[in-house]
Amino acid sequence: MFEYKPIVESKNFIVLDKYEKYSLIREEASIYQTEASLEKEFIQDLVNQGYEYLPELTTPEAMLKNVREQLQILNNVVFSDEEWVRFCEEYFDKSSDSHIDKTRKIHNNYIYDFVFDDGHIKNIYLVNKDDITKNRMQVISQFEITGAQANRYDVTILVNGLPLIQVELKKRGVAIREAFNQVNRYSKESYNSEHSLFKYLQICVISNGTDTRYFANTTKRDKNSFDFTMNWAKADNTLIKDLKDFTATFFQKNTILRILLQYSVFDSSNNLLVMRPYQIVATERIIWKIKSAHELKKWSTTESGGYIWHTTGSGKTLTSFKAARLATELDFIDKVFFVVDRKDLDYQTMKEYQKFSPDSVNGSESTAGLKRNIEKEDNKIIITTIQKLNNLIKSDVNLAIYNKEVVFIFDEAVNWDDVIFEIDLLKSQEINLDYILELIYEKNKDVKDKDTLVDEIRRIIRSSIENRTKESLIVDFINQTDLNKIQDKVSILADFYEFAQQEQKREAEELINEEGLNVDAAKRYILVSLKREYASENGIDLNEILPKMSPLNPGYLTKKQTVFQKISAFVEKFKHIGDKL
């Protein structure tokens, strides 16, 4: 019988191809254990893997003190007592924060510009995503919550002092659902109480020794079912269920940190998604394939490609989303294209991709728009359709990007025959703003009820990525205009742009007045943003439009972020409309 040898091995994959189960080595792993004995052994296994055990840390006061120490080490700073109180009140432990706010701080807003008492500003990190080895791992047990709802938690994993993982254990033989129900009770009673640092909780782990599962900590009713719990597994999908085996793999420090910081997604609907083992396997293999093609100089050949086959409902979009994001972080990759069939360009998918940042994700309303996006330096992920890509390649054979390293990720490649059929046989209508307006004119002849017309036009708008931000503007135009008086298609274009420019001026004045901005500076900043098609936080232009306020004022950064978000939304709505205020 032939013995097959691996062609390539990697020590960087967190989902293992090979793992010898602990239960095959020592039979006592499966004998009767009390819950206390199971907990003690679990903690010792974590300590053996490099975790620091803090048996005395059992109260909220002790946890907050430890967080201060850990963040000082991570950021190489020392907070005075007054500065620490201010840091907590301004950012880290705001009384108004919900679990969603805390989760957003772990995934999106994990860096805070803190102004120290002497006036200097420093970035304070909650977690280090660039070098995960800098994050310190600790374990505590029997943490107590007193008051109206007194609870005692089994085992908590701290990352830089933050309680990001909660583990609830039941002795072997007890149904694992009891541990799940206990976590649910804690979530309702005490995790989210005022000033509870357990609002930062990201992942819950439940185990009865013989079956161990993990799941995202979420308050969404449709996502906190036992059905959403997951077993860890090997690369071939062999489940790793025993707590001893689970600890040796899932809780290996590099693995759990990458699950927390790389393979979890906080989406635009405030859902926290933690990837399943097979999704991580697929993502890791895609990134490995990209790297190996580069290192072996195989890019632009069929050897540089590959495919991932996952069944319907397995979360393919999330997998490709994460693979695309990680591919953009590779220095040698110039662009990442996420290519879909036109029918699959639904609004929710685009929102998920835009969650990375407005500057790094872009869709194209036309072939010309796709070309412009390719030539830009400020956006790496380009979402497009196979039709536009095909049209561009046929029309321009000398693009500079043809000589650069790029990544194409095709969604739903199983429909490839249908896609090719559409390319060859269908003449697709590019849905741009002019086309939508002309459609309004045509449909108004047949549909006299404005509500019906609006519903039809909304569907068209949402199939055009670039125009989705103009949906409210177009709907307002329909509702506020006597469409029956419009003579022809040319007239509807002129009427719309006149209406839109008036709305642009009105909304700009409204925004400036509501936020108390410096009028002249604000208008200049908005006009520049409209011309370049996005608002920028770089430089001092944004600071100059703000009301006079000391950077030491706790509300300064909040005000700045609010103004920036409003102007960004304004620019998305009115770009290409006009550059006069």
JSON list of C-alpha atoms in Angstrom, two decimals, residues 369-575:
[
{"chain": "A", "resi": 369, "resn": "GLY", "atom": "CA", "xyz": [-16.85, 53.26, -12.96]},
{"chain": "A", "resi": 370, "resn": "LEU", "atom": "CA", "xyz": [-15.06, 49.93, -12.62]},
{"chain": "A", "resi": 371, "resn": "LYS", "atom": "CA", "xyz": [-12.11, 51.33, -14.57]},
{"chain": "A", "resi": 372, "resn": "ARG", "atom": "CA", "xyz": [-11.99, 54.42, -12.33]},
{"chain": "A", "resi": 373, "resn": "ASN", "atom": "CA", "xyz": [-11.99, 52.24, -9.22]},
{"chain": "A", "resi": 374, "resn": "ILE", "atom": "CA", "xyz": [-9.13, 50.14, -10.59]},
{"chain": "A", "resi": 375, "resn": "GLU", "atom": "CA", "xyz": [-7.07, 53.27, -11.19]},
{"chain": "A", "resi": 376, "resn": "LYS", "atom": "CA", "xyz": [-7.69, 54.67, -7.70]},
{"chain": "A", "resi": 377, "resn": "GLU", "atom": "CA", "xyz": [-5.15, 54.14, -4.93]},
{"chain": "A", "resi": 378, "resn": "ASP", "atom": "CA", "xyz": [-7.56, 54.48, -2.02]},
{"chain": "A", "resi": 379, "resn": "ASN", "atom": "CA", "xyz": [-9.73, 51.37, -2.33]},
{"chain": "A", "resi": 380, "resn": "LYS", "atom": "CA", "xyz": [-8.50, 47.80, -2.51]},
{"chain": "A", "resi": 381, "resn": "ILE", "atom": "CA", "xyz": [-11.61, 45.61, -2.50]},
{"chain": "A", "resi": 382, "resn": "ILE", "atom": "CA", "xyz": [-13.60, 46.13, -5.68]},
{"chain": "A", "resi": 383, "resn": "ILE", "atom": "CA", "xyz": [-17.02, 44.52, -5.86]},
{"chain": "A", "resi": 384, "resn": "THR", "atom": "CA", "xyz": [-18.16, 44.07, -9.44]},
{"chain": "A", "resi": 385, "resn": "THR", "atom": "CA", "xyz": [-20.16, 41.84, -11.74]},
{"chain": "A", "resi": 386, "resn": "ILE", "atom": "CA", "xyz": [-18.82, 39.38, -14.28]},
{"chain": "A", "resi": 387, "resn": "GLN", "atom": "CA", "xyz": [-20.58, 41.43, -16.98]},
{"chain": "A", "resi": 388, "resn": "LYS", "atom": "CA", "xyz": [-18.73, 44.66, -16.21]},
{"chain": "A", "resi": 389, "resn": "LEU", "atom": "CA", "xyz": [-15.43, 42.82, -15.85]},
{"chain": "A", "resi": 390, "resn": "ASN", "atom": "CA", "xyz": [-15.92, 41.14, -19.21]},
{"chain": "A", "resi": 391, "resn": "ASN", "atom": "CA", "xyz": [-16.85, 44.43, -20.90]},
{"chain": "A", "resi": 392, "resn": "LEU", "atom": "CA", "xyz": [-13.80, 46.19, -19.48]},
{"chain": "A", "resi": 393, "resn": "ILE", "atom": "CA", "xyz": [-11.35, 43.49, -20.57]},
{"chain": "A", "resi": 394, "resn": "LYS", "atom": "CA", "xyz": [-12.78, 43.51, -24.09]},
{"chain": "A", "resi": 395, "resn": "SER", "atom": "CA", "xyz": [-12.74, 47.30, -24.40]},
{"chain": "A", "resi": 396, "resn": "ASP", "atom": "CA", "xyz": [-9.32, 48.08, -22.90]},
{"chain": "A", "resi": 397, "resn": "VAL", "atom": "CA", "xyz": [-6.38, 45.75, -23.52]},
{"chain": "A", "resi": 398, "resn": "ASN", "atom": "CA", "xyz": [-3.68, 48.02, -22.10]},
{"chain": "A", "resi": 399, "resn": "LEU", "atom": "CA", "xyz": [-4.64, 48.59, -18.46]},
{"chain": "A", "resi": 400, "resn": "ALA", "atom": "CA", "xyz": [-1.66, 48.92, -16.12]},
{"chain": "A", "resi": 401, "resn": "ILE", "atom": "CA", "xyz": [-3.27, 46.53, -13.66]},
{"chain": "A", "resi": 402, "resn": "TYR", "atom": "CA", "xyz": [-2.80, 43.64, -16.11]},
{"chain": "A", "resi": 403, "resn": "ASN", "atom": "CA", "xyz": [0.86, 43.61, -15.04]},
{"chain": "A", "resi": 404, "resn": "LYS", "atom": "CA", "xyz": [0.17, 43.65, -11.30]},
{"chain": "A", "resi": 405, "resn": "GLU", "atom": "CA", "xyz": [-0.74, 40.95, -8.79]},
{"chain": "A", "resi": 406, "resn": "VAL", "atom": "CA", "xyz": [-4.45, 40.90, -8.09]},
{"chain": "A", "resi": 407, "resn": "VAL", "atom": "CA", "xyz": [-6.88, 38.46, -6.47]},
{"chain": "A", "resi": 408, "resn": "PHE", "atom": "CA", "xyz": [-10.22, 37.45, -7.97]},
{"chain": "A", "resi": 409, "resn": "ILE", "atom": "CA", "xyz": [-12.73, 35.84, -5.63]},
{"chain": "A", "resi": 410, "resn": "PHE", "atom": "CA", "xyz": [-15.79, 34.54, -7.48]},
{"chain": "A", "resi": 411, "resn": "ASP", "atom": "CA", "xyz": [-18.95, 34.13, -5.46]},
{"chain": "A", "resi": 412, "resn": "GLU", "atom": "CA", "xyz": [-21.27, 31.25, -6.35]},
{"chain": "A", "resi": 413, "resn": "ALA", "atom": "CA", "xyz": [-18.93, 29.89, -9.03]},
{"chain": "A", "resi": 414, "resn": "VAL", "atom": "CA", "xyz": [-21.26, 26.87, -9.17]},
{"chain": "A", "resi": 415, "resn": "ASN", "atom": "CA", "xyz": [-23.42, 29.06, -11.45]},
{"chain": "A", "resi": 416, "resn": "TRP", "atom": "CA", "xyz": [-20.48, 29.68, -13.83]},
{"chain": "A", "resi": 417, "resn": "ASP", "atom": "CA", "xyz": [-22.29, 28.25, -16.88]},
{"chain": "A", "resi": 418, "resn": "ASP", "atom": "CA", "xyz": [-25.17, 30.65, -16.29]},
{"chain": "A", "resi": 419, "resn": "VAL", "atom": "CA", "xyz": [-22.72, 33.54, -15.93]},
{"chain": "A", "resi": 420, "resn": "ILE", "atom": "CA", "xyz": [-20.94, 32.69, -19.20]},
{"chain": "A", "resi": 421, "resn": "PHE", "atom": "CA", "xyz": [-24.33, 32.38, -20.89]},
{"chain": "A", "resi": 422, "resn": "GLU", "atom": "CA", "xyz": [-25.28, 35.86, -19.71]},
{"chain": "A", "resi": 423, "resn": "ILE", "atom": "CA", "xyz": [-21.96, 37.32, -20.88]},
{"chain": "A", "resi": 424, "resn": "ASP", "atom": "CA", "xyz": [-22.29, 35.88, -24.37]},
{"chain": "A", "resi": 425, "resn": "LEU", "atom": "CA", "xyz": [-26.02, 36.18, -24.99]},
{"chain": "A", "resi": 426, "resn": "LEU", "atom": "CA", "xyz": [-27.41, 38.98, -22.86]},
{"chain": "A", "resi": 427, "resn": "LYS", "atom": "CA", "xyz": [-26.94, 42.68, -23.35]},
{"chain": "A", "resi": 428, "resn": "SER", "atom": "CA", "xyz": [-26.99, 44.03, -19.82]},
{"chain": "A", "resi": 429, "resn": "GLN", "atom": "CA", "xyz": [-28.42, 47.47, -19.12]},
{"chain": "A", "resi": 430, "resn": "GLU", "atom": "CA", "xyz": [-26.07, 49.48, -16.91]},
{"chain": "A", "resi": 431, "resn": "ILE", "atom": "CA", "xyz": [-28.14, 50.96, -14.11]},
{"chain": "A", "resi": 432, "resn": "ASN", "atom": "CA", "xyz": [-26.88, 54.51, -13.61]},
{"chain": "A", "resi": 433, "resn": "LEU", "atom": "CA", "xyz": [-28.68, 57.54, -12.25]},
{"chain": "A", "resi": 434, "resn": "ASP", "atom": "CA", "xyz": [-29.81, 58.79, -15.68]},
{"chain": "A", "resi": 435, "resn": "TYR", "atom": "CA", "xyz": [-31.25, 55.38, -16.47]},
{"chain": "A", "resi": 436, "resn": "ILE", "atom": "CA", "xyz": [-33.23, 55.38, -13.20]},
{"chain": "A", "resi": 437, "resn": "LEU", "atom": "CA", "xyz": [-34.64, 58.85, -13.91]},
{"chain": "A", "resi": 438, "resn": "GLU", "atom": "CA", "xyz": [-35.63, 57.88, -17.45]},
{"chain": "A", "resi": 439, "resn": "LEU", "atom": "CA", "xyz": [-37.30, 54.79, -16.01]},
{"chain": "A", "resi": 440, "resn": "ILE", "atom": "CA", "xyz": [-39.33, 56.99, -13.65]},
{"chain": "A", "resi": 441, "resn": "TYR", "atom": "CA", "xyz": [-40.56, 58.96, -16.66]},
{"chain": "A", "resi": 442, "resn": "GLU", "atom": "CA", "xyz": [-41.55, 55.80, -18.55]},
{"chain": "A", "resi": 443, "resn": "LYS", "atom": "CA", "xyz": [-43.19, 54.00, -15.64]},
{"chain": "A", "resi": 444, "resn": "ASN", "atom": "CA", "xyz": [-45.17, 57.07, -14.59]},
{"chain": "A", "resi": 445, "resn": "LYS", "atom": "CA", "xyz": [-47.13, 56.73, -17.84]},
{"chain": "A", "resi": 446, "resn": "ASP", "atom": "CA", "xyz": [-48.44, 53.32, -16.74]},
{"chain": "A", "resi": 447, "resn": "VAL", "atom": "CA", "xyz": [-48.44, 53.63, -12.95]},
{"chain": "A", "resi": 448, "resn": "LYS", "atom": "CA", "xyz": [-50.40, 56.60, -11.66]},
{"chain": "A", "resi": 449, "resn": "ASP", "atom": "CA", "xyz": [-50.17, 55.58, -7.99]},
{"chain": "A", "resi": 450, "resn": "LYS", "atom": "CA", "xyz": [-46.98, 57.10, -6.56]},
{"chain": "A", "resi": 451, "resn": "ASP", "atom": "CA", "xyz": [-46.63, 54.45, -3.83]},
{"chain": "A", "resi": 452, "resn": "THR", "atom": "CA", "xyz": [-46.49, 51.70, -6.44]},
{"chain": "A", "resi": 453, "resn": "LEU", "atom": "CA", "xyz": [-44.06, 53.73, -8.54]},
{"chain": "A", "resi": 454, "resn": "VAL", "atom": "CA", "xyz": [-41.82, 54.32, -5.51]},
{"chain": "A", "resi": 455, "resn": "ASP", "atom": "CA", "xyz": [-41.78, 50.60, -4.67]},
{"chain": "A", "resi": 456, "resn": "GLU", "atom": "CA", "xyz": [-40.75, 49.68, -8.22]},
{"chain": "A", "resi": 457, "resn": "ILE", "atom": "CA", "xyz": [-38.06, 52.36, -8.37]},
{"chain": "A", "resi": 458, "resn": "ARG", "atom": "CA", "xyz": [-36.65, 51.35, -4.96]},
{"chain": "A", "resi": 459, "resn": "ARG", "atom": "CA", "xyz": [-35.99, 47.85, -6.35]},
{"chain": "A", "resi": 460, "resn": "ILE", "atom": "CA", "xyz": [-34.12, 49.32, -9.30]},
{"chain": "A", "resi": 461, "resn": "ILE", "atom": "CA", "xyz": [-32.09, 51.66, -7.09]},
{"chain": "A", "resi": 462, "resn": "ARG", "atom": "CA", "xyz": [-31.02, 48.82, -4.81]},
{"chain": "A", "resi": 463, "resn": "SER", "atom": "CA", "xyz": [-29.62, 46.88, -7.75]},
{"chain": "A", "resi": 464, "resn": "SER", "atom": "CA", "xyz": [-27.24, 49.79, -8.41]},
{"chain": "A", "resi": 465, "resn": "ILE", "atom": "CA", "xyz": [-24.49, 49.98, -5.78]},
{"chain": "A", "resi": 466, "resn": "GLU", "atom": "CA", "xyz": [-23.45, 53.55, -6.51]},
{"chain": "A", "resi": 467, "resn": "ASN", "atom": "CA", "xyz": [-27.00, 54.92, -6.31]},
{"chain": "A", "resi": 468, "resn": "ARG", "atom": "CA", "xyz": [-28.24, 53.24, -3.14]},
{"chain": "A", "resi": 469, "resn": "THR", "atom": "CA", "xyz": [-27.15, 56.23, -1.06]},
{"chain": "A", "resi": 470, "resn": "LYS", "atom": "CA", "xyz": [-29.35, 58.42, -3.29]},
{"chain": "A", "resi": 471, "resn": "GLU", "atom": "CA", "xyz": [-32.49, 56.38, -2.64]},
{"chain": "A", "resi": 472, "resn": "SER", "atom": "CA", "xyz": [-34.09, 58.93, -0.29]},
{"chain": "A", "resi": 473, "resn": "LEU", "atom": "CA", "xyz": [-33.22, 61.79, -2.66]},
{"chain": "A", "resi": 474, "resn": "ILE", "atom": "CA", "xyz": [-34.84, 60.05, -5.63]},
{"chain": "A", "resi": 475, "resn": "VAL", "atom": "CA", "xyz": [-37.92, 59.06, -3.62]},
{"chain": "A", "resi": 476, "resn": "ASP", "atom": "CA", "xyz": [-38.31, 62.63, -2.33]},
{"chain": "A", "resi": 477, "resn": "PHE", "atom": "CA", "xyz": [-38.10, 63.87, -5.93]},
{"chain": "A", "resi": 478, "resn": "ILE", "atom": "CA", "xyz": [-40.90, 61.51, -6.97]},
{"chain": "A", "resi": 479, "resn": "ASN", "atom": "CA", "xyz": [-43.12, 62.50, -4.05]},
{"chain": "A", "resi": 480, "resn": "GLN", "atom": "CA", "xyz": [-42.54, 66.24, -4.34]},
{"chain": "A", "resi": 481, "resn": "THR", "atom": "CA", "xyz": [-42.76, 66.56, -8.14]},
{"chain": "A", "resi": 482, "resn": "ASP", "atom": "CA", "xyz": [-45.77, 66.58, -10.44]},
{"chain": "A", "resi": 483, "resn": "LEU", "atom": "CA", "xyz": [-44.40, 63.97, -12.82]},
{"chain": "A", "resi": 484, "resn": "ASN", "atom": "CA", "xyz": [-47.35, 64.35, -15.21]},
{"chain": "A", "resi": 485, "resn": "LYS", "atom": "CA", "xyz": [-46.14, 67.83, -16.16]},
{"chain": "A", "resi": 486, "resn": "ILE", "atom": "CA", "xyz": [-42.73, 66.60, -17.30]},
{"chain": "A", "resi": 487, "resn": "GLN", "atom": "CA", "xyz": [-42.57, 66.66, -21.10]},
{"chain": "A", "resi": 488, "resn": "ASP", "atom": "CA", "xyz": [-39.81, 64.19, -21.93]},
{"chain": "A", "resi": 489, "resn": "LYS", "atom": "CA", "xyz": [-36.74, 62.27, -20.66]},
{"chain": "A", "resi": 490, "resn": "VAL", "atom": "CA", "xyz": [-34.47, 65.28, -21.07]},
{"chain": "A", "resi": 491, "resn": "SER", "atom": "CA", "xyz": [-36.77, 67.36, -18.90]},
{"chain": "A", "resi": 492, "resn": "ILE", "atom": "CA", "xyz": [-36.90, 64.84, -16.07]},
{"chain": "A", "resi": 493, "resn": "LEU", "atom": "CA", "xyz": [-33.10, 64.87, -15.88]},
{"chain": "A", "resi": 494, "resn": "ALA", "atom": "CA", "xyz": [-33.02, 68.67, -15.72]},
{"chain": "A", "resi": 495, "resn": "ASP", "atom": "CA", "xyz": [-35.81, 68.80, -13.14]},
{"chain": "A", "resi": 496, "resn": "PHE", "atom": "CA", "xyz": [-34.16, 66.21, -10.93]},
{"chain": "A", "resi": 497, "resn": "TYR", "atom": "CA", "xyz": [-30.75, 67.88, -10.89]},
{"chain": "A", "resi": 498, "resn": "GLU", "atom": "CA", "xyz": [-32.36, 71.25, -10.11]},
{"chain": "A", "resi": 499, "resn": "PHE", "atom": "CA", "xyz": [-34.30, 69.64, -7.24]},
{"chain": "A", "resi": 500, "resn": "ALA", "atom": "CA", "xyz": [-31.23, 67.75, -5.99]},
{"chain": "A", "resi": 501, "resn": "GLN", "atom": "CA", "xyz": [-29.02, 70.85, -6.00]},
{"chain": "A", "resi": 502, "resn": "GLN", "atom": "CA", "xyz": [-31.59, 72.74, -3.94]},
{"chain": "A", "resi": 503, "resn": "GLU", "atom": "CA", "xyz": [-31.75, 69.83, -1.49]},
{"chain": "A", "resi": 504, "resn": "GLN", "atom": "CA", "xyz": [-27.96, 69.72, -1.36]},
{"chain": "A", "resi": 505, "resn": "LYS", "atom": "CA", "xyz": [-27.78, 73.39, -0.41]},
{"chain": "A", "resi": 506, "resn": "ARG", "atom": "CA", "xyz": [-30.59, 73.07, 2.15]},
{"chain": "A", "resi": 507, "resn": "GLU", "atom": "CA", "xyz": [-29.16, 69.97, 3.85]},
{"chain": "A", "resi": 508, "resn": "ALA", "atom": "CA", "xyz": [-25.65, 71.45, 3.95]},
{"chain": "A", "resi": 509, "resn": "GLU", "atom": "CA", "xyz": [-26.94, 74.58, 5.70]},
{"chain": "A", "resi": 510, "resn": "GLU", "atom": "CA", "xyz": [-28.98, 72.40, 8.07]},
{"chain": "A", "resi": 511, "resn": "LEU", "atom": "CA", "xyz": [-25.95, 70.28, 8.96]},
{"chain": "A", "resi": 512, "resn": "ILE", "atom": "CA", "xyz": [-23.73, 73.33, 9.54]},
{"chain": "A", "resi": 513, "resn": "ASN", "atom": "CA", "xyz": [-26.32, 75.01, 11.76]},
{"chain": "A", "resi": 514, "resn": "GLU", "atom": "CA", "xyz": [-27.23, 71.89, 13.75]},
{"chain": "A", "resi": 515, "resn": "GLU", "atom": "CA", "xyz": [-23.58, 71.15, 14.57]},
{"chain": "A", "resi": 516, "resn": "GLY", "atom": "CA", "xyz": [-22.60, 74.82, 15.08]},
{"chain": "A", "resi": 517, "resn": "LEU", "atom": "CA", "xyz": [-19.78, 74.58, 12.53]},
{"chain": "A", "resi": 518, "resn": "ASN", "atom": "CA", "xyz": [-17.52, 77.33, 11.19]},
{"chain": "A", "resi": 519, "resn": "VAL", "atom": "CA", "xyz": [-19.61, 78.25, 8.12]},
{"chain": "A", "resi": 520, "resn": "ASP", "atom": "CA", "xyz": [-16.92, 79.20, 5.61]},
{"chain": "A", "resi": 521, "resn": "ALA", "atom": "CA", "xyz": [-14.49, 76.44, 6.61]},
{"chain": "A", "resi": 522, "resn": "ALA", "atom": "CA", "xyz": [-17.30, 73.85, 6.64]},
{"chain": "A", "resi": 523, "resn": "LYS", "atom": "CA", "xyz": [-18.47, 74.80, 3.15]},
{"chain": "A", "resi": 524, "resn": "ARG", "atom": "CA", "xyz": [-14.92, 74.58, 1.81]},
{"chain": "A", "resi": 525, "resn": "TYR", "atom": "CA", "xyz": [-14.41, 71.16, 3.43]},
{"chain": "A", "resi": 526, "resn": "ILE", "atom": "CA", "xyz": [-17.74, 69.84, 2.09]},
{"chain": "A", "resi": 527, "resn": "LEU", "atom": "CA", "xyz": [-17.07, 71.12, -1.45]},
{"chain": "A", "resi": 528, "resn": "VAL", "atom": "CA", "xyz": [-13.60, 69.54, -1.51]},
{"chain": "A", "resi": 529, "resn": "SER", "atom": "CA", "xyz": [-15.11, 66.27, -0.26]},
{"chain": "A", "resi": 530, "resn": "LEU", "atom": "CA", "xyz": [-17.80, 66.36, -2.97]},
{"chain": "A", "resi": 531, "resn": "LYS", "atom": "CA", "xyz": [-15.16, 66.87, -5.67]},
{"chain": "A", "resi": 532, "resn": "ARG", "atom": "CA", "xyz": [-12.98, 63.97, -4.54]},
{"chain": "A", "resi": 533, "resn": "GLU", "atom": "CA", "xyz": [-16.11, 61.90, -3.74]},
{"chain": "A", "resi": 534, "resn": "TYR", "atom": "CA", "xyz": [-15.31, 61.10, -0.11]},
{"chain": "A", "resi": 535, "resn": "ALA", "atom": "CA", "xyz": [-14.71, 62.88, 3.21]},
{"chain": "A", "resi": 536, "resn": "SER", "atom": "CA", "xyz": [-11.29, 62.55, 4.82]},
{"chain": "A", "resi": 537, "resn": "GLU", "atom": "CA", "xyz": [-10.17, 62.66, 8.46]},
{"chain": "A", "resi": 538, "resn": "ASN", "atom": "CA", "xyz": [-6.55, 63.28, 7.48]},
{"chain": "A", "resi": 539, "resn": "GLY", "atom": "CA", "xyz": [-4.92, 66.66, 8.02]},
{"chain": "A", "resi": 540, "resn": "ILE", "atom": "CA", "xyz": [-6.35, 69.61, 9.94]},
{"chain": "A", "resi": 541, "resn": "ASP", "atom": "CA", "xyz": [-9.25, 70.57, 7.63]},
{"chain": "A", "resi": 542, "resn": "LEU", "atom": "CA", "xyz": [-11.82, 68.65, 9.69]},
{"chain": "A", "resi": 543, "resn": "ASN", "atom": "CA", "xyz": [-10.56, 70.19, 12.95]},
{"chain": "A", "resi": 544, "resn": "GLU", "atom": "CA", "xyz": [-10.90, 73.70, 11.52]},
{"chain": "A", "resi": 545, "resn": "ILE", "atom": "CA", "xyz": [-14.62, 73.39, 10.86]},
{"chain": "A", "resi": 546, "resn": "LEU", "atom": "CA", "xyz": [-15.50, 72.30, 14.42]},
{"chain": "A", "resi": 547, "resn": "PRO", "atom": "CA", "xyz": [-16.89, 74.70, 17.03]},
{"chain": "A", "resi": 548, "resn": "LYS", "atom": "CA", "xyz": [-14.18, 76.09, 19.30]},
{"chain": "A", "resi": 549, "resn": "MET", "atom": "CA", "xyz": [-13.54, 73.42, 21.91]},
{"chain": "A", "resi": 550, "resn": "SER", "atom": "CA", "xyz": [-10.44, 72.26, 23.77]},
{"chain": "A", "resi": 551, "resn": "PRO", "atom": "CA", "xyz": [-9.04, 68.85, 22.70]},
{"chain": "A", "resi": 552, "resn": "LEU", "atom": "CA", "xyz": [-9.02, 68.08, 26.43]},
{"chain": "A", "resi": 553, "resn": "ASN", "atom": "CA", "xyz": [-12.80, 68.44, 26.54]},
{"chain": "A", "resi": 554, "resn": "PRO", "atom": "CA", "xyz": [-14.30, 64.90, 26.95]},
{"chain": "A", "resi": 555, "resn": "GLY", "atom": "CA", "xyz": [-16.82, 65.72, 24.21]},
{"chain": "A", "resi": 556, "resn": "TYR", "atom": "CA", "xyz": [-14.28, 66.86, 21.62]},
{"chain": "A", "resi": 557, "resn": "LEU", "atom": "CA", "xyz": [-13.57, 63.52, 19.95]},
{"chain": "A", "resi": 558, "resn": "THR", "atom": "CA", "xyz": [-17.24, 62.52, 20.08]},
{"chain": "A", "resi": 559, "resn": "LYS", "atom": "CA", "xyz": [-18.19, 65.77, 18.37]},
{"chain": "A", "resi": 560, "resn": "LYS", "atom": "CA", "xyz": [-15.49, 65.32, 15.74]},
{"chain": "A", "resi": 561, "resn": "GLN", "atom": "CA", "xyz": [-16.62, 61.78, 14.93]},
{"chain": "A", "resi": 562, "resn": "THR", "atom": "CA", "xyz": [-20.30, 62.79, 14.77]},
{"chain": "A", "resi": 563, "resn": "VAL", "atom": "CA", "xyz": [-19.54, 65.64, 12.36]},
{"chain": "A", "resi": 564, "resn": "PHE", "atom": "CA", "xyz": [-17.34, 63.42, 10.19]},
{"chain": "A", "resi": 565, "resn": "GLN", "atom": "CA", "xyz": [-19.99, 60.70, 9.95]},
{"chain": "A", "resi": 566, "resn": "LYS", "atom": "CA", "xyz": [-22.69, 63.22, 8.99]},
{"chain": "A", "resi": 567, "resn": "ILE", "atom": "CA", "xyz": [-20.53, 64.84, 6.32]},
{"chain": "A", "resi": 568, "resn": "SER", "atom": "CA", "xyz": [-19.52, 61.42, 4.96]},
{"chain": "A", "resi": 569, "resn": "ALA", "atom": "CA", "xyz": [-23.20, 60.46, 4.61]},
{"chain": "A", "resi": 570, "resn": "PHE", "atom": "CA", "xyz": [-23.93, 63.84, 2.97]},
{"chain": "A", "resi": 571, "resn": "VAL", "atom": "CA", "xyz": [-21.13, 63.35, 0.42]},
{"chain": "A", "resi": 572, "resn": "GLU", "atom": "CA", "xyz": [-22.30, 59.83, -0.44]},
{"chain": "A", "resi": 573, "resn": "LYS", "atom": "CA", "xyz": [-25.81, 61.17, -1.02]},
{"chain": "A", "resi": 574, "resn": "PHE", "atom": "CA", "xyz": [-24.90, 64.22, -3.13]},
{"chain": "A", "resi": 575, "resn": "LYS", "atom": "CA", "xyz": [-21.69, 63.35, -4.99]}
]
